[in-house]
XYZ file of C-alpha atoms in Angstrom:
703
model
C 9.922 100.454 38.215
C 12.779 102.569 39.781
C 15.031 101.467 42.393
C 16.030 103.475 45.707
C 19.092 105.429 45.548
C 22.182 103.708 46.874
C 25.021 105.701 48.493
C 28.797 104.817 48.305
C 31.889 106.134 49.721
C 35.089 106.465 47.432
C 38.758 106.235 47.865
C 41.326 107.576 45.477
C 39.154 110.143 43.703
C 41.670 112.752 43.208
C 41.025 114.961 40.161
C 38.029 116.672 38.793
C 38.813 115.175 35.307
C 38.883 111.825 36.615
C 35.519 112.442 38.455
C 34.257 113.331 35.201
C 35.342 110.309 33.547
C 34.525 107.999 36.261
C 30.907 109.444 36.079
C 30.407 109.113 32.555
C 31.582 105.505 32.932
C 29.054 104.738 35.184
C 26.337 106.269 33.164
C 27.546 103.700 30.539
C 26.506 100.727 32.638
C 23.019 99.542 31.334
C 21.384 99.095 34.897
C 22.226 102.540 36.098
C 19.077 105.011 36.127
C 20.592 107.868 37.702
C 23.795 109.077 39.570
C 25.198 112.209 41.362
C 28.850 112.284 42.214
C 30.312 114.552 44.842
C 33.708 115.282 44.462
C 34.292 117.105 47.504
C 32.703 114.761 49.695
C 33.880 111.719 47.655
C 30.568 110.329 47.576
C 28.282 108.643 45.177
C 24.434 108.273 44.785
C 23.726 105.552 42.250
C 19.736 104.742 41.363
C 19.727 101.406 39.559
C 21.139 97.907 40.264
C 24.655 97.906 40.149
C 27.528 96.133 42.100
C 30.615 97.589 43.792
C 32.619 95.413 41.182
C 30.987 97.254 38.456
C 31.537 100.645 39.950
C 35.243 99.917 40.509
C 35.761 98.728 37.331
C 34.283 102.009 35.869
C 36.891 103.741 38.038
C 39.811 101.277 37.602
C 41.382 103.768 34.938
C 42.170 105.871 38.197
C 42.320 102.972 40.833
C 39.230 104.349 42.581
C 38.081 102.087 45.379
C 34.151 102.004 46.438
C 32.637 100.958 49.755
C 29.378 101.138 51.323
C 28.146 104.353 52.909
C 28.489 102.792 56.260
C 32.204 102.403 55.896
C 34.180 104.663 58.012
C 38.069 104.528 57.876
C 39.620 103.987 61.440
C 41.571 106.684 62.796
C 45.104 106.234 62.155
C 44.392 103.787 59.357
C 47.393 103.910 56.849
C 47.710 101.892 53.539
C 51.362 100.472 52.507
C 52.918 102.900 50.276
C 53.682 99.857 48.067
C 49.999 98.776 48.028
C 49.628 101.401 45.151
C 50.154 100.444 41.897
C 50.787 104.122 41.105
C 53.228 104.510 43.392
C 55.151 101.293 42.408
C 55.008 102.568 38.912
C 56.522 106.170 39.837
C 59.302 104.352 41.847
C 60.174 101.908 39.024
C 60.217 104.683 36.475
C 62.228 106.839 38.631
C 64.714 103.935 38.823
C 64.814 103.648 35.149
C 65.077 107.257 34.571
C 68.143 107.311 36.802
C 69.899 104.678 35.213
C 69.230 105.881 31.621
C 70.867 109.123 33.069
C 73.974 107.283 34.306
C 74.297 105.473 31.165
C 74.278 108.458 28.819
C 76.523 110.648 30.637
C 78.653 108.288 32.801
C 79.376 105.575 30.439
C 80.452 105.129 26.883
C 77.743 102.757 26.116
C 76.293 103.298 22.286
C 73.277 105.815 22.217
C 70.656 103.307 21.732
C 71.010 101.950 25.472
C 70.044 104.810 27.503
C 67.079 105.169 25.029
C 65.989 101.781 25.813
C 65.951 102.528 29.447
C 64.270 106.045 28.553
C 61.735 104.128 26.858
C 61.297 101.808 29.938
C 60.652 104.517 32.411
C 58.073 106.268 30.107
C 56.285 103.102 29.271
C 56.209 101.819 33.151
C 55.508 105.359 34.451
C 52.972 106.513 31.847
C 51.324 103.163 31.482
C 48.008 104.298 32.820
C 48.121 107.951 31.547
C 48.619 106.331 27.943
C 45.741 104.204 28.519
C 43.407 106.900 29.496
C 44.980 109.568 27.075
C 44.722 107.548 24.106
C 41.292 106.201 24.679
C 40.299 110.049 25.113
C 42.235 110.925 21.812
C 40.352 108.723 19.935
C 36.829 109.828 20.917
C 38.555 113.502 20.570
C 38.096 114.343 24.523
C 40.679 116.961 25.212
C 41.422 116.478 28.964
C 44.829 116.938 31.267
C 45.478 113.390 30.391
C 44.902 113.932 26.545
C 47.165 116.767 26.460
C 50.146 115.092 28.270
C 49.790 111.879 26.122
C 50.313 114.108 22.931
C 52.931 115.959 24.318
C 54.947 112.613 25.676
C 54.388 110.883 22.046
C 55.350 114.106 20.274
C 58.817 114.243 22.532
C 59.311 110.547 21.426
C 58.644 111.338 17.901
C 61.302 113.965 17.377
C 63.651 112.022 19.799
C 63.344 114.022 22.941
C 63.465 110.732 25.154
C 64.895 112.183 28.119
C 62.331 115.030 28.291
C 59.726 112.409 27.887
C 60.799 110.225 30.768
C 61.101 113.347 32.972
C 57.615 114.362 31.989
C 56.068 111.302 32.498
C 57.753 111.148 36.264
C 56.561 114.582 37.028
C 53.590 113.855 35.841
C 53.060 110.865 38.152
C 54.290 113.072 41.018
C 51.798 115.565 40.545
C 48.827 113.043 40.486
C 50.186 111.901 43.564
C 50.659 115.194 45.182
C 46.882 116.123 43.879
C 45.549 112.906 45.298
C 47.231 113.541 48.901
C 45.996 117.275 48.808
C 42.299 116.585 48.196
C 42.771 113.800 50.776
C 44.015 116.226 53.404
C 41.149 118.576 52.471
C 38.479 115.902 53.183
C 39.915 114.702 56.696
C 37.370 117.348 58.045
C 34.655 115.282 57.022
C 36.412 112.014 57.984
C 37.021 113.146 61.566
C 33.306 114.042 61.661
C 32.547 110.414 60.639
C 34.699 109.084 63.401
C 33.303 111.344 66.058
C 30.682 108.930 67.189
C 31.582 104.937 68.124
C 30.817 102.171 65.832
C 29.127 100.134 68.522
C 27.550 100.357 72.097
C 26.624 98.436 75.076
C 22.429 97.848 74.662
C 20.331 96.449 77.458
C 17.261 94.448 75.921
C 15.183 93.294 78.802
C 17.721 91.564 81.306
C 20.364 90.789 78.642
C 23.449 93.059 77.650
C 24.940 93.184 74.323
C 27.571 95.230 72.707
C 25.965 95.932 69.142
C 26.836 97.863 65.705
C 25.343 101.189 65.740
C 23.241 100.019 62.545
C 21.645 97.054 64.701
C 20.458 99.599 67.533
C 16.623 100.530 67.472
C 14.804 103.103 68.842
C 13.574 102.650 72.251
C 16.876 100.470 72.904
C 18.525 101.488 76.430
C 22.213 102.333 75.830
C 24.709 101.873 78.589
C 27.325 104.503 78.932
C 30.498 104.510 81.415
C 32.121 107.551 82.499
C 35.067 108.035 79.786
C 33.023 106.664 77.083
C 31.194 108.276 73.810
C 27.687 108.199 73.369
C 27.049 106.354 70.185
C 23.296 107.501 69.563
C 21.224 110.171 70.109
C 18.886 109.698 73.102
C 17.388 110.897 76.194
C 18.762 110.224 79.316
C 16.642 107.714 81.519
C 18.790 106.896 84.301
C 21.866 108.935 86.154
C 23.445 112.443 85.676
C 26.824 113.419 84.260
C 28.691 116.350 82.366
C 28.621 115.862 78.780
C 31.287 117.347 76.534
C 29.673 118.196 73.442
C 32.664 119.926 71.759
C 32.768 117.727 68.624
C 29.319 118.321 67.837
C 28.871 122.041 68.778
C 32.402 123.532 69.076
C 31.352 124.431 72.409
C 34.386 123.797 75.076
C 32.408 123.714 78.000
C 30.772 120.567 79.250
C 27.082 120.508 79.949
C 25.477 119.231 82.877
C 22.814 116.401 81.749
C 20.144 114.412 83.931
C 17.042 112.761 83.518
C 14.967 113.649 80.595
C 17.770 115.786 79.020
C 18.661 114.801 75.447
C 22.179 113.963 74.427
C 23.981 113.737 71.010
C 25.913 110.985 69.273
C 29.557 111.537 69.588
C 29.462 113.484 72.777
C 31.705 112.538 75.556
C 30.350 111.298 78.790
C 32.792 112.815 81.502
C 32.008 111.607 84.873
C 28.498 109.805 85.717
C 27.388 106.334 84.428
C 24.058 107.036 82.456
C 21.635 104.900 80.947
C 20.178 106.476 77.785
C 17.140 105.742 75.764
C 17.749 105.559 71.976
C 15.617 108.182 70.120
C 16.948 108.343 66.591
C 18.316 105.946 64.156
C 21.886 105.838 63.129
C 21.107 107.472 60.123
C 19.172 110.386 61.749
C 21.350 111.262 64.526
C 22.419 114.742 64.880
C 26.161 113.916 63.737
C 24.869 112.028 60.982
C 22.658 115.202 59.661
C 25.573 117.168 60.066
C 27.939 115.225 58.279
C 25.202 114.702 55.324
C 24.630 118.773 54.930
C 28.365 119.181 55.085
C 29.120 116.698 52.403
C 25.953 118.345 50.190
C 27.453 121.652 50.820
C 30.659 120.820 49.503
C 28.892 119.749 46.298
C 27.438 122.892 45.676
C 29.416 124.945 43.354
C 30.500 128.030 44.599
C 30.094 131.474 42.023
C 33.557 131.295 41.424
C 33.969 127.473 40.848
C 31.242 127.891 38.422
C 33.075 130.831 36.475
C 36.247 128.260 36.549
C 34.378 125.610 35.029
C 32.832 127.830 32.313
C 36.289 129.037 31.682
C 37.921 125.729 31.519
C 35.702 124.512 28.851
C 36.714 127.149 26.486
C 40.445 127.300 27.828
C 41.763 123.760 26.825
C 40.290 123.883 23.134
C 42.167 127.276 22.904
C 45.472 125.540 24.366
C 44.791 122.876 21.929
C 44.591 125.560 18.854
C 47.606 127.821 20.371
C 50.148 124.594 20.590
C 49.115 123.511 16.949
C 49.591 127.262 15.633
C 53.127 127.395 17.607
C 53.937 123.893 16.281
C 53.332 124.608 12.467
C 53.193 128.295 11.742
C 56.671 129.298 12.264
C 57.811 126.295 9.850
C 55.152 126.760 7.332
C 55.459 130.656 7.377
C 58.868 131.504 8.386
C 60.869 128.189 7.360
C 61.618 127.606 11.082
C 62.840 124.336 12.341
C 60.072 121.893 12.415
C 61.633 119.724 15.200
C 62.311 122.931 17.373
C 58.743 124.294 16.922
C 56.884 120.940 17.373
C 59.004 121.034 20.595
C 57.605 124.314 21.840
C 54.343 123.294 20.880
C 54.521 120.290 22.807
C 55.439 122.365 25.529
C 52.695 124.946 25.280
C 50.253 121.706 25.624
C 52.012 120.686 28.940
C 51.895 124.303 30.335
C 48.390 124.455 29.227
C 47.488 121.983 31.598
C 44.485 123.357 33.651
C 45.432 121.324 36.985
C 45.740 124.110 39.285
C 43.152 126.303 37.899
C 40.659 123.626 38.098
C 41.477 122.670 41.598
C 41.971 126.701 42.883
C 38.243 126.578 44.065
C 36.944 123.391 45.036
C 40.163 122.929 47.544
C 39.707 126.185 49.083
C 35.759 125.619 49.447
C 36.056 121.938 51.056
C 38.814 122.739 53.358
C 36.958 126.051 54.617
C 33.184 124.360 55.159
C 34.995 121.238 56.606
C 36.960 123.561 59.206
C 33.670 125.723 60.035
C 31.713 121.960 60.602
C 34.660 121.126 62.955
C 34.151 124.643 64.756
C 30.623 124.345 65.358
C 29.378 125.938 62.383
C 27.346 124.506 59.539
C 27.806 126.288 56.241
C 25.277 124.927 53.618
C 27.111 125.245 50.224
C 29.901 126.934 48.660
C 27.589 130.204 47.113
C 26.895 131.164 51.261
C 30.327 130.910 51.952
C 31.476 133.245 49.445
C 28.396 135.400 49.987
C 29.149 135.720 53.630
C 32.387 137.431 52.450
C 30.589 140.272 50.921
C 28.280 140.851 53.420
C 28.126 144.464 54.590
C 25.213 144.619 57.030
C 23.963 142.112 59.497
C 20.445 142.228 61.058
C 19.787 140.567 64.534
C 16.487 139.244 65.805
C 16.529 140.001 69.816
C 14.698 137.055 71.343
C 17.258 134.144 71.528
C 19.475 135.659 69.409
C 21.025 138.874 71.305
C 19.146 137.582 74.438
C 19.068 134.325 75.948
C 15.346 133.935 74.751
C 14.349 133.167 78.427
C 12.889 135.355 80.632
C 14.836 135.597 84.372
C 14.078 137.360 87.734
C 16.321 140.281 87.762
C 14.884 142.338 90.975
C 13.124 141.452 93.961
C 12.093 144.668 95.874
C 9.760 143.667 99.263
C 7.718 145.716 101.409
C 6.125 145.512 104.986
C 9.327 143.635 106.293
C 8.701 140.620 104.188
C 11.897 138.977 102.978
C 12.710 137.969 99.644
C 12.456 134.273 100.303
C 8.843 134.976 101.719
C 7.590 136.961 98.731
C 9.266 134.236 96.162
C 7.491 131.468 97.941
C 4.038 133.086 97.876
C 4.680 134.071 93.972
C 5.495 130.603 92.739
C 2.932 128.943 94.945
C 0.433 130.996 92.720
C 2.507 130.931 89.372
C 3.091 127.392 89.809
C -0.372 126.531 87.863
C 0.452 129.233 85.386
C 1.568 128.771 81.605
C 2.900 132.099 81.267
C 6.531 132.502 80.334
C 6.652 135.288 83.444
C 5.357 132.453 85.517
C 7.718 129.981 84.297
C 10.765 132.507 85.209
C 9.239 133.058 88.746
C 9.107 129.167 89.348
C 12.614 128.636 88.156
C 13.795 131.625 90.237
C 12.271 129.805 93.135
C 13.617 126.178 92.196
C 17.314 127.773 91.719
C 17.023 129.579 94.950
C 15.942 126.106 96.519
C 12.794 127.947 97.766
C 9.693 125.754 98.166
C 6.538 127.156 96.785
C 3.858 127.767 99.607
C 0.555 126.021 99.347
C -2.363 127.663 97.726
C -5.700 126.834 96.735
C -8.402 128.355 94.101
C -5.886 129.529 91.540
C -7.614 131.431 88.700
C -5.763 133.151 85.937
C -6.670 136.766 84.619
C -5.976 136.852 80.952
C -3.537 139.444 80.044
C -3.188 140.592 83.686
C -2.095 138.102 85.998
C -3.532 135.363 88.574
C -4.735 135.184 92.178
C -4.944 132.147 94.640
C -6.392 131.658 98.216
C -3.072 131.496 100.741
C -4.440 130.770 104.215
C -7.508 132.128 103.545
C -6.546 135.154 102.369
C -6.461 136.438 98.302
C -2.949 137.061 97.071
C -2.703 138.339 93.507
C 0.063 138.548 91.164
C 0.308 140.356 87.686
C 0.856 143.613 86.015
C 0.359 147.094 87.788
C -2.699 147.285 85.725
C -4.188 144.399 87.968
C -3.745 146.575 90.834
C -5.645 149.520 89.599
C -6.151 152.129 92.224
C -4.677 150.059 95.332
C -3.871 152.403 97.870
C -0.130 151.474 98.255
C 0.606 152.172 94.539
C 2.066 155.539 95.565
C 3.867 157.974 93.256
C 6.997 156.968 94.555
C 6.306 153.247 93.696
C 4.782 154.215 90.339
C 8.238 155.766 89.585
C 10.284 152.890 90.636
C 8.020 150.550 88.249
C 8.507 153.164 85.348
C 12.313 153.010 86.244
C 12.491 149.106 85.850
C 10.390 149.144 82.751
C 12.655 151.725 81.257
C 15.592 149.456 81.763
C 13.906 146.807 79.421
C 12.254 145.114 82.413
C 8.670 143.532 82.886
C 7.254 144.590 86.371
C 4.997 141.886 88.186
C 3.486 143.356 91.572
C 2.756 141.080 94.358
C -0.205 141.692 96.966
C -3.381 141.574 98.548
C -6.277 143.647 99.092
C -4.857 145.666 101.539
C -1.169 145.424 100.950
C 1.623 145.327 98.209
C 4.040 142.816 99.446
C 6.837 142.930 96.366
C 7.782 144.334 92.967
C 9.296 141.252 90.939
C 11.111 142.673 87.587
C 11.600 139.873 84.935
C 13.753 140.441 81.825
C 15.013 138.621 78.955
C 18.893 138.748 80.033
C 21.438 139.927 77.457
C 23.919 137.135 76.381
C 26.880 137.812 77.829
C 29.048 137.584 74.457
C 26.655 139.635 72.630
C 28.261 143.171 73.155
C 31.701 141.614 72.518
C 30.733 140.183 69.157
C 28.803 143.285 68.385
C 32.128 145.594 69.108
C 34.052 142.681 67.016
C 31.974 143.032 63.879
C 32.583 146.660 63.656
C 36.080 146.412 63.988
C 35.618 143.929 60.879
C 34.522 147.033 59.136
C 30.692 146.096 58.967
C 28.835 149.052 57.648
C 25.550 148.404 59.674
C 24.191 146.325 62.560
C 20.708 146.487 62.853
C 18.394 144.954 65.435
C 15.012 143.978 64.204
C 12.451 142.897 67.163
C 8.810 142.694 67.692
C 9.365 143.887 71.407
C 8.560 147.360 72.635
C 10.711 150.102 71.725
C 11.716 150.578 75.719
C 12.780 147.104 76.137
C 14.642 146.943 72.639
C 16.385 150.421 73.390
C 17.412 149.491 76.748
C 19.148 146.352 75.519
C 20.718 148.192 72.860
C 22.329 150.642 75.481
C 24.384 147.546 76.676
C 25.120 146.682 73.113
C 25.890 149.431 70.880
C 24.048 148.635 67.720
C 23.714 151.239 64.741
C 19.952 151.143 64.711
C 17.129 149.227 66.487
C 13.704 148.777 64.862
C 11.011 147.605 67.347
C 7.138 146.563 67.235
C 7.917 144.900 63.963
C 5.486 142.289 62.475
C 7.428 139.043 60.370
C 6.283 140.811 57.196
C 7.581 144.153 58.469
C 10.959 142.536 59.456
C 11.011 141.487 55.917
C 10.473 144.926 54.490
C 13.246 145.964 56.380
C 15.827 143.080 55.083
C 14.783 144.451 51.527
C 15.734 148.440 52.450
C 18.811 147.006 53.770
C 19.641 145.273 50.945
C 18.913 148.317 48.698
C 21.585 150.412 50.650
C 24.031 148.010 51.257
C 23.877 144.965 48.933
C 24.630 141.930 50.799
C 22.919 141.324 54.256
C 22.899 138.722 56.462
C 19.812 138.001 59.184
C 20.711 136.370 62.132
C 17.533 134.596 63.936
C 16.699 131.409 66.155
C 15.774 129.371 63.032
C 12.141 129.109 63.958
C 10.698 132.590 63.952
C 11.334 135.474 61.451
C 11.340 132.751 58.219
C 10.791 135.219 56.108
C 13.454 137.704 56.914
C 15.816 134.870 57.203
C 14.772 133.571 53.849
C 14.979 136.872 51.967
C 18.481 137.737 53.468
C 21.585 137.105 51.431
C 22.691 134.772 53.837
C 20.314 133.418 56.577
C 22.154 132.437 59.875
C 20.385 130.243 62.418
C 21.144 130.456 66.240
C 20.486 126.586 66.315
C 21.513 123.922 68.816
C 22.634 121.070 67.282
C 19.633 119.198 67.910
C 17.448 121.905 66.781
C 16.032 120.277 63.497
C 14.446 123.526 61.875
C 17.634 125.196 62.121
C 19.689 122.805 60.214
C 17.050 121.990 57.615
C 16.042 125.970 56.839
C 19.169 128.111 57.661
C 21.940 128.847 55.003
C 24.303 128.940 58.147
C 23.433 127.258 61.591
C 25.577 128.162 64.579
C 25.577 124.725 66.242
C 26.546 125.901 69.665
C 23.682 128.339 69.875
C 26.924 130.658 70.341
C 27.096 134.061 68.966
C 31.053 134.466 69.227
C 30.893 131.759 66.195
C 29.655 134.788 64.075
C 32.846 136.737 63.841
C 34.759 133.658 62.915
C 32.654 132.475 60.480
C 32.724 135.965 58.743
C 36.263 135.916 58.817
C 36.634 132.283 57.580
C 34.510 133.480 54.721
C 36.499 136.643 53.622
C 39.702 134.437 53.884
C 38.318 132.151 51.497
C 37.522 134.569 48.989
C 40.839 136.032 49.424
C 42.398 132.691 48.966
C 40.257 131.814 45.905
C 41.280 134.924 44.007
C 44.769 134.522 44.929
C 44.534 130.697 43.610
C 42.807 131.775 40.065
C 45.307 134.825 39.878
C 48.148 132.835 40.503
C 47.100 130.111 38.338
C 46.516 132.093 35.345
C 49.468 134.244 35.867
C 51.865 131.397 36.042
C 50.268 130.014 32.630
C 50.591 133.516 30.877
C 54.515 133.822 32.260
C 55.220 130.143 31.145
C 53.546 130.453 27.631
C 55.681 133.906 27.037
C 58.889 132.181 27.918
C 58.256 129.547 25.482
C 58.378 131.892 22.560
C 62.004 132.465 22.699
C 62.757 128.956 23.521
C 63.704 129.437 27.294
C 61.248 126.933 28.808
C 61.723 123.104 28.282
C 59.206 120.513 28.418
C 60.114 119.297 31.772
C 60.230 122.560 33.424
C 56.772 123.222 32.022
C 55.827 120.071 33.743
C 57.374 121.285 36.661
C 55.832 124.871 36.516
C 52.568 123.023 36.117
C 53.218 120.897 39.284
C 54.456 123.641 41.433
C 51.252 125.733 40.677
C 48.743 122.772 41.688
C 50.936 122.417 44.973
C 51.203 126.069 45.901
C 47.435 126.425 45.175
C 46.693 123.327 47.556
C 49.042 124.578 49.994
C 47.592 127.952 49.851
C 44.336 126.793 50.610
C 45.308 124.607 53.382
C 45.951 127.755 55.190
C 42.263 128.060 55.686
C 42.573 124.966 58.279
C 44.709 127.660 60.648
C 41.578 130.076 60.814
C 40.593 129.734 64.406
C 37.570 131.143 66.578
């Protein structure tokens, strides 16, 4: 019977070759049924009965540490430099190398004395390297450590002890730098993991206790003081306060929360005391879902990474063949010096190490996705990150995307000396019993203006037209102009006023009785304040086509577009028609993004090259279904996301091009003998460091 998968977090997983070997070692444990290793997130999922000790033994060759999934490193937690066996070995190797150089060039000691120190430097600094490399060599597994082991042993055989010691030292430094760089790239996830506190004060009955978040249950009441972070998702039961959700959504402005409002784990309570009823377990909170999705996204291989992996599979054997030919062909065919050409063959092996090439894509992808998550944008995988960089056209849903998605009263025009307060009180008195969105807008307006609804009786809804009720014994109606039919006060000038409001994209509601029209109320779905500036920024970035796809009427859609300046407006569309429009855009422009609310327009979102959901952080549908989710429901994040993806594409191309170009140049320098063994290692280390530093530039991309 299969056991449930168990998730572990890893430390010390520094390179893709090490990850592959670690994965292979775990598969050899008899009780392991299945496993998934996420290199980017440094996370391991194992199905089967296995202990942490067994897993750490499988990773002992690289000093990999294994922890339970709940393990969260404390911010600022630092390990001693000397606690690392690799660091101690590297420093010791460096000391022996310096001693050997001093003895060889600064004293008159016999020639064998510095060799002893060179051998000590090689043995101490390269012990873990040789152990892995020789084991791989026996199994004919040719990875980076195998190539380096052959090169160093070859250097010792031909008497290049100094070169061998320098190569060991430089390789140890490169391993440390690669581990450090990947750790920096993973910091974005670690910072997400530390957003929510590990414990909270909980009241159960009359008792208060500080509990670990893993022990808090749904229905518990958390007490949150001003200045404290909220530990779990929940609903405010007592109190009100300003809550800063920037850590979750990237939105800097605090939100006012009161009884009945949802709050998220990791958000900061700024001023008031709150009692919060817990609604989700720790593994189901919004921040936990975001972390999980970001980690899964980093495990997804982008197209360029898949290319590099396929290329590397042929590249390493090709380098071995070239090195063999360089070492043997000139001596055999042209009577070249064996020692000289073996040395050059070994140099080819060192130059051929694909370190920079292998990390060129994953470190950029991990960094970019982590940066996006910290800024309130969830990108579900490297493939979507790359596709975003190629987008040439964007289609927008209107309601809830370009507009607020919630109708609001925009105009109140009164007649017969009625005041705005009077007509709103009358309208709210009738509409408070209705479930229609326009009715809700009027009731909200009354509440916002602190206008109390008048008392009404005999409410009745007239489907598709409006409603009426009794006010002080008189029937008062509210609804569409059609409800008032041939009303004597529905004059031509009044009809022209109604038509003018409708042409501005507003829905007109008439309030009146059998003998009088009291007022016209215009209701509209307001355009988001940031929509126009976002469209302008996207045009400035060179987007070829920006389109609105809406099921609303053409008059309303065109009225909104006069404020936005989109290239095309398509109105009166059913969901399947939106899908057809997306496919037509793809034929004309190739890569197309669709921006919607994550709930509606599912076919169009799914059909687009990249589906982008305007989903608040608590919207499960947006988190689960979209390729990209804008967690703050903030349209300004879209240009930032496009810029980040384009920058990522550029950096990946730079990394791959630089890594390959440096290899070619180094190989050409070997032929005339201008490149030494230690220079080859330095070139390889340098290229890896530069590729990583270039990828780190993605951390500087801001909104």
